[in-house]
Amino acid sequence: MTPGIPALDPAAVLALAADEPGYDAGWWRGAVRGGLFAGSFGATVDAVRRLAGAAVPSPVHNGFVQSGAVLAALGAHEEVAALRSGARRYAFARTGPDGTDDVSTRAEGGRLYGTKCFVPYAASADVLLVVARTGVFAVERAAPGVRLEPIPTIGLDRSCAVHLDGAPATSLGTAPLETALARGVIALAADALGAAEAALRHAVERVTARPPLARRQAVRHRCADMLLDTTLTAGVVERAVRLVDDGAPDGEIRRAAAVAKAVASERCRRVTASAHQLGGGEGIHADQPLHLWYRRVKAAEPVLGAPRSHRAAIAAALLDPRPEGSG
């Protein structure tokens, strides 16, 4: 039986984030094994959206969607099965010390040397999937030559720097990862959307419970703007999901993912910030959920490309003379 999505509980979220692994490992194992993310890509994204609304901490992005997409692109079918059955936990290590994509990690004689940063929930993973100059490598997290250094982040995601000093590694091969990671981009946009939708509901409930506040035109306009932002974001995210499930050309999927991430990053951040403003002093209270939704949206903003990089990709696609879907 698949565990349900836990109820929103800010105190529980903060308590989980304070200690390793940073999430409810028992619930996560049951959710993966029980099939919460099984089926189509759309079903996985729907689960991501609901998890964000409840502010549930989990390694769903780096440890499941991104890792699973990369393993599938590499044809590592046994590893995909292990991930989807919950038998092994993975963490995808791609970002360099400067926060951007990094391929400076080098492989020599079956060992890896280099540093990856901002790897969420790395300490609880069984296997690290490391992008190096010559491909993607699997490294046992407990192997000699692996050292993890915690990096506190606004996302409360137990991020680490992964220092590799001659860590034994297994090559998983090479493959273009852009389309595979587009799935991760779409899932991140859906996470921001789920958080923004929850923040909007929370703000509207708070405002309507105070008639003098609800009658103010500026407040009504702010709520209307928040609804427009979430509605637009939902439209571009759902379109990107449909393209994946329908098997659209790779280029079309990548462009739709870029649109979804660019739109979600900015509009969902604006929604959660507006919810803070409508909530007044409530927004600074740790036992209230507003800050958890804002943290999710803001923390996801630079992951797999900041809004500016996705807008640049969209602009390049618009100026590309090749037929739609050919790239």
PDB file of C-alpha atoms in Angstrom, residues 157-327:
ATOM      1  CA  ASP A 157      17.886  19.938   1.776  1.00  0.00           C
ATOM      2  CA  ARG A 158      21.011  18.688   3.588  1.00  0.00           C
ATOM      3  CA  SER A 159      23.222  19.676   0.662  1.00  0.00           C
ATOM      4  CA  CYS A 160      26.867  18.632   0.653  1.00  0.00           C
ATOM      5  CA  ALA A 161      30.069  19.245  -1.185  1.00  0.00           C
ATOM      6  CA  VAL A 162      31.389  15.898  -2.400  1.00  0.00           C
ATOM      7  CA  HIS A 163      35.182  15.744  -2.364  1.00  0.00           C
ATOM      8  CA  LEU A 164      36.619  12.891  -4.415  1.00  0.00           C
ATOM      9  CA  ASP A 165      40.249  12.025  -3.780  1.00  0.00           C
ATOM     10  CA  GLY A 166      40.918   8.840  -5.690  1.00  0.00           C
ATOM     11  CA  ALA A 167      37.486   7.337  -4.979  1.00  0.00           C
ATOM     12  CA  PRO A 168      36.941   4.016  -6.809  1.00  0.00           C
ATOM     13  CA  ALA A 169      34.339   4.515  -9.509  1.00  0.00           C
ATOM     14  CA  THR A 170      32.440   2.514 -12.099  1.00  0.00           C
ATOM     15  CA  SER A 171      31.905   4.085 -15.498  1.00  0.00           C
ATOM     16  CA  LEU A 172      28.266   4.085 -16.601  1.00  0.00           C
ATOM     17  CA  GLY A 173      29.163   5.419 -20.028  1.00  0.00           C
ATOM     18  CA  THR A 174      28.376   8.576 -21.930  1.00  0.00           C
ATOM     19  CA  ALA A 175      25.165   9.884 -23.427  1.00  0.00           C
ATOM     20  CA  PRO A 176      23.585  13.259 -24.194  1.00  0.00           C
ATOM     21  CA  LEU A 177      21.868  14.216 -20.947  1.00  0.00           C
ATOM     22  CA  GLU A 178      20.078  17.393 -22.029  1.00  0.00           C
ATOM     23  CA  THR A 179      16.716  15.755 -22.752  1.00  0.00           C
ATOM     24  CA  ALA A 180      16.962  13.455 -19.750  1.00  0.00           C
ATOM     25  CA  LEU A 181      17.604  16.415 -17.465  1.00  0.00           C
ATOM     26  CA  ALA A 182      14.732  18.319 -19.087  1.00  0.00           C
ATOM     27  CA  ARG A 183      12.496  15.984 -17.074  1.00  0.00           C
ATOM     28  CA  GLY A 184      14.247  17.191 -13.939  1.00  0.00           C
ATOM     29  CA  VAL A 185      13.709  20.803 -15.031  1.00  0.00           C
ATOM     30  CA  ILE A 186       9.975  20.184 -15.491  1.00  0.00           C
ATOM     31  CA  ALA A 187       9.716  18.481 -12.106  1.00  0.00           C
ATOM     32  CA  LEU A 188      11.412  21.454 -10.432  1.00  0.00           C
ATOM     33  CA  ALA A 189       8.922  23.800 -12.109  1.00  0.00           C
ATOM     34  CA  ALA A 190       6.082  21.610 -10.861  1.00  0.00           C
ATOM     35  CA  ASP A 191       7.509  21.724  -7.332  1.00  0.00           C
ATOM     36  CA  ALA A 192       7.539  25.524  -7.414  1.00  0.00           C
ATOM     37  CA  LEU A 193       3.974  25.451  -8.734  1.00  0.00           C
ATOM     38  CA  GLY A 194       2.782  23.175  -5.927  1.00  0.00           C
ATOM     39  CA  ALA A 195       4.338  25.466  -3.329  1.00  0.00           C
ATOM     40  CA  ALA A 196       2.838  28.575  -4.937  1.00  0.00           C
ATOM     41  CA  GLU A 197      -0.631  27.039  -5.150  1.00  0.00           C
ATOM     42  CA  ALA A 198      -0.488  26.142  -1.469  1.00  0.00           C
ATOM     43  CA  ALA A 199       0.715  29.645  -0.568  1.00  0.00           C
ATOM     44  CA  LEU A 200      -2.149  31.159  -2.562  1.00  0.00           C
ATOM     45  CA  ARG A 201      -4.750  28.996  -0.800  1.00  0.00           C
ATOM     46  CA  HIS A 202      -3.242  29.880   2.572  1.00  0.00           C
ATOM     47  CA  ALA A 203      -3.252  33.606   1.798  1.00  0.00           C
ATOM     48  CA  VAL A 204      -6.839  33.617   0.523  1.00  0.00           C
ATOM     49  CA  GLU A 205      -8.046  31.727   3.607  1.00  0.00           C
ATOM     50  CA  ARG A 206      -6.296  34.194   5.867  1.00  0.00           C
ATOM     51  CA  VAL A 207      -7.656  37.226   4.037  1.00  0.00           C
ATOM     52  CA  THR A 208     -11.249  35.984   3.811  1.00  0.00           C
ATOM     53  CA  ALA A 209     -11.233  35.254   7.541  1.00  0.00           C
ATOM     54  CA  ARG A 210     -10.711  39.013   8.104  1.00  0.00           C
ATOM     55  CA  PRO A 211     -13.531  40.862   6.301  1.00  0.00           C
ATOM     56  CA  PRO A 212     -12.048  44.364   6.739  1.00  0.00           C
ATOM     57  CA  LEU A 213      -8.897  43.140   5.006  1.00  0.00           C
ATOM     58  CA  ALA A 214     -10.755  41.211   2.313  1.00  0.00           C
ATOM     59  CA  ARG A 215     -12.758  44.311   1.330  1.00  0.00           C
ATOM     60  CA  ARG A 216      -9.649  46.272   0.412  1.00  0.00           C
ATOM     61  CA  GLN A 217      -9.259  46.606  -3.342  1.00  0.00           C
ATOM     62  CA  ALA A 218      -5.464  46.368  -3.233  1.00  0.00           C
ATOM     63  CA  VAL A 219      -5.704  43.050  -1.381  1.00  0.00           C
ATOM     64  CA  ARG A 220      -8.211  41.677  -3.883  1.00  0.00           C
ATOM     65  CA  HIS A 221      -5.999  42.753  -6.763  1.00  0.00           C
ATOM     66  CA  ARG A 222      -2.991  41.085  -5.175  1.00  0.00           C
ATOM     67  CA  CYS A 223      -4.901  37.805  -4.792  1.00  0.00           C
ATOM     68  CA  ALA A 224      -6.063  38.041  -8.415  1.00  0.00           C
ATOM     69  CA  ASP A 225      -2.474  38.550  -9.574  1.00  0.00           C
ATOM     70  CA  MET A 226      -1.390  35.504  -7.562  1.00  0.00           C
ATOM     71  CA  LEU A 227      -4.118  33.419  -9.216  1.00  0.00           C
ATOM     72  CA  LEU A 228      -3.041  34.578 -12.670  1.00  0.00           C
ATOM     73  CA  ASP A 229       0.574  33.664 -11.914  1.00  0.00           C
ATOM     74  CA  THR A 230      -0.271  30.159 -10.687  1.00  0.00           C
ATOM     75  CA  THR A 231      -2.709  29.554 -13.561  1.00  0.00           C
ATOM     76  CA  LEU A 232      -0.148  30.557 -16.185  1.00  0.00           C
ATOM     77  CA  THR A 233       2.526  28.430 -14.523  1.00  0.00           C
ATOM     78  CA  ALA A 234       0.192  25.439 -14.376  1.00  0.00           C
ATOM     79  CA  GLY A 235      -0.472  25.789 -18.096  1.00  0.00           C
ATOM     80  CA  VAL A 236       3.185  25.719 -19.172  1.00  0.00           C
ATOM     81  CA  VAL A 237       4.092  22.931 -16.725  1.00  0.00           C
ATOM     82  CA  GLU A 238       1.197  20.738 -17.820  1.00  0.00           C
ATOM     83  CA  ARG A 239       2.056  21.306 -21.483  1.00  0.00           C
ATOM     84  CA  ALA A 240       5.652  20.227 -20.884  1.00  0.00           C
ATOM     85  CA  VAL A 241       4.473  17.099 -19.067  1.00  0.00           C
ATOM     86  CA  ARG A 242       2.134  16.186 -21.928  1.00  0.00           C
ATOM     87  CA  LEU A 243       4.967  16.494 -24.440  1.00  0.00           C
ATOM     88  CA  VAL A 244       7.083  14.047 -22.428  1.00  0.00           C
ATOM     89  CA  ASP A 245       4.260  11.544 -22.033  1.00  0.00           C
ATOM     90  CA  ASP A 246       3.331  11.854 -25.715  1.00  0.00           C
ATOM     91  CA  GLY A 247       6.910  11.175 -26.840  1.00  0.00           C
ATOM     92  CA  ALA A 248       7.434  14.543 -28.523  1.00  0.00           C
ATOM     93  CA  PRO A 249      10.770  15.313 -30.247  1.00  0.00           C
ATOM     94  CA  ASP A 250      13.673  16.006 -27.898  1.00  0.00           C
ATOM     95  CA  GLY A 251      14.089  19.601 -28.995  1.00  0.00           C
ATOM     96  CA  GLU A 252      10.441  20.366 -28.339  1.00  0.00           C
ATOM     97  CA  ILE A 253      10.641  18.838 -24.859  1.00  0.00           C
ATOM     98  CA  ARG A 254      13.755  20.833 -23.983  1.00  0.00           C
ATOM     99  CA  ARG A 255      12.167  24.081 -25.115  1.00  0.00           C
ATOM    100  CA  ALA A 256       8.973  23.397 -23.178  1.00  0.00           C
ATOM    101  CA  ALA A 257      11.034  22.573 -20.087  1.00  0.00           C
ATOM    102  CA  ALA A 258      12.931  25.853 -20.430  1.00  0.00           C
ATOM    103  CA  VAL A 259       9.671  27.792 -20.667  1.00  0.00           C
ATOM    104  CA  ALA A 260       8.241  25.997 -17.628  1.00  0.00           C
ATOM    105  CA  LYS A 261      11.307  26.649 -15.462  1.00  0.00           C
ATOM    106  CA  ALA A 262      11.659  30.291 -16.513  1.00  0.00           C
ATOM    107  CA  VAL A 263       7.999  31.004 -15.834  1.00  0.00           C
ATOM    108  CA  ALA A 264       7.770  29.015 -12.595  1.00  0.00           C
ATOM    109  CA  SER A 265      10.934  30.420 -11.049  1.00  0.00           C
ATOM    110  CA  GLU A 266       9.810  34.029 -11.289  1.00  0.00           C
ATOM    111  CA  ARG A 267       6.040  33.829 -10.992  1.00  0.00           C
ATOM    112  CA  CYS A 268       5.958  31.285  -8.164  1.00  0.00           C
ATOM    113  CA  ARG A 269       8.526  33.288  -6.201  1.00  0.00           C
ATOM    114  CA  ARG A 270       6.293  36.319  -6.667  1.00  0.00           C
ATOM    115  CA  VAL A 271       3.259  34.378  -5.417  1.00  0.00           C
ATOM    116  CA  THR A 272       5.001  33.143  -2.280  1.00  0.00           C
ATOM    117  CA  ALA A 273       6.393  36.621  -1.586  1.00  0.00           C
ATOM    118  CA  SER A 274       2.900  38.095  -1.965  1.00  0.00           C
ATOM    119  CA  ALA A 275       1.548  35.511   0.463  1.00  0.00           C
ATOM    120  CA  HIS A 276       4.115  36.727   2.982  1.00  0.00           C
ATOM    121  CA  GLN A 277       2.981  40.312   2.498  1.00  0.00           C
ATOM    122  CA  LEU A 278      -0.687  39.426   2.891  1.00  0.00           C
ATOM    123  CA  GLY A 279       0.175  37.367   5.956  1.00  0.00           C
ATOM    124  CA  GLY A 280       1.889  40.234   7.712  1.00  0.00           C
ATOM    125  CA  GLY A 281       3.847  39.170  10.761  1.00  0.00           C
ATOM    126  CA  GLU A 282       2.829  35.534  10.310  1.00  0.00           C
ATOM    127  CA  GLY A 283       5.438  35.145   7.599  1.00  0.00           C
ATOM    128  CA  ILE A 284       8.370  35.242  10.005  1.00  0.00           C
ATOM    129  CA  HIS A 285       7.015  32.589  12.381  1.00  0.00           C
ATOM    130  CA  ALA A 286       8.773  29.223  12.115  1.00  0.00           C
ATOM    131  CA  ASP A 287       5.628  27.361  13.155  1.00  0.00           C
ATOM    132  CA  GLN A 288       3.757  28.720  10.114  1.00  0.00           C
ATOM    133  CA  PRO A 289       4.183  27.276   6.605  1.00  0.00           C
ATOM    134  CA  LEU A 290       4.755  30.408   4.517  1.00  0.00           C
ATOM    135  CA  HIS A 291       8.536  30.355   4.831  1.00  0.00           C
ATOM    136  CA  LEU A 292       8.673  26.672   3.846  1.00  0.00           C
ATOM    137  CA  TRP A 293       6.955  27.323   0.525  1.00  0.00           C
ATOM    138  CA  TYR A 294       9.137  30.354  -0.191  1.00  0.00           C
ATOM    139  CA  ARG A 295      12.264  28.338   0.641  1.00  0.00           C
ATOM    140  CA  ARG A 296      11.306  25.615  -1.853  1.00  0.00           C
ATOM    141  CA  VAL A 297      10.720  28.053  -4.682  1.00  0.00           C
ATOM    142  CA  LYS A 298      13.832  30.125  -4.035  1.00  0.00           C
ATOM    143  CA  ALA A 299      16.114  27.115  -3.513  1.00  0.00           C
ATOM    144  CA  ALA A 300      14.994  25.495  -6.779  1.00  0.00           C
ATOM    145  CA  GLU A 301      15.540  28.657  -8.819  1.00  0.00           C
ATOM    146  CA  PRO A 302      19.217  28.058  -9.784  1.00  0.00           C
ATOM    147  CA  VAL A 303      19.016  24.251  -9.988  1.00  0.00           C
ATOM    148  CA  LEU A 304      19.463  22.869 -13.534  1.00  0.00           C
ATOM    149  CA  GLY A 305      19.658  26.407 -14.855  1.00  0.00           C
ATOM    150  CA  ALA A 306      18.604  29.807 -13.550  1.00  0.00           C
ATOM    151  CA  PRO A 307      15.737  31.655 -15.289  1.00  0.00           C
ATOM    152  CA  ARG A 308      18.186  33.734 -17.343  1.00  0.00           C
ATOM    153  CA  SER A 309      19.808  30.636 -18.855  1.00  0.00           C
ATOM    154  CA  HIS A 310      16.427  29.170 -19.760  1.00  0.00           C
ATOM    155  CA  ARG A 311      15.303  32.430 -21.361  1.00  0.00           C
ATOM    156  CA  ALA A 312      18.527  32.384 -23.385  1.00  0.00           C
ATOM    157  CA  ALA A 313      17.734  28.832 -24.524  1.00  0.00           C
ATOM    158  CA  ILE A 314      14.229  29.898 -25.542  1.00  0.00           C
ATOM    159  CA  ALA A 315      15.584  32.879 -27.477  1.00  0.00           C
ATOM    160  CA  ALA A 316      18.139  30.690 -29.249  1.00  0.00           C
ATOM    161  CA  ALA A 317      15.393  28.228 -30.201  1.00  0.00           C
ATOM    162  CA  LEU A 318      13.223  31.014 -31.612  1.00  0.00           C
ATOM    163  CA  LEU A 319      16.108  32.228 -33.764  1.00  0.00           C
ATOM    164  CA  ASP A 320      17.112  28.708 -34.872  1.00  0.00           C
ATOM    165  CA  PRO A 321      16.160  28.223 -38.538  1.00  0.00           C
ATOM    166  CA  ARG A 322      15.828  24.451 -38.207  1.00  0.00           C
ATOM    167  CA  PRO A 323      12.294  22.927 -38.204  1.00  0.00           C
ATOM    168  CA  GLU A 324      10.494  22.598 -34.863  1.00  0.00           C
ATOM    169  CA  GLY A 325      11.515  19.462 -32.995  1.00  0.00           C
ATOM    170  CA  SER A 326      14.569  18.673 -35.135  1.00  0.00           C
ATOM    171  CA  GLY A 327      17.122  19.430 -32.418  1.00  0.00           C
TER     172      GLY A 327
END
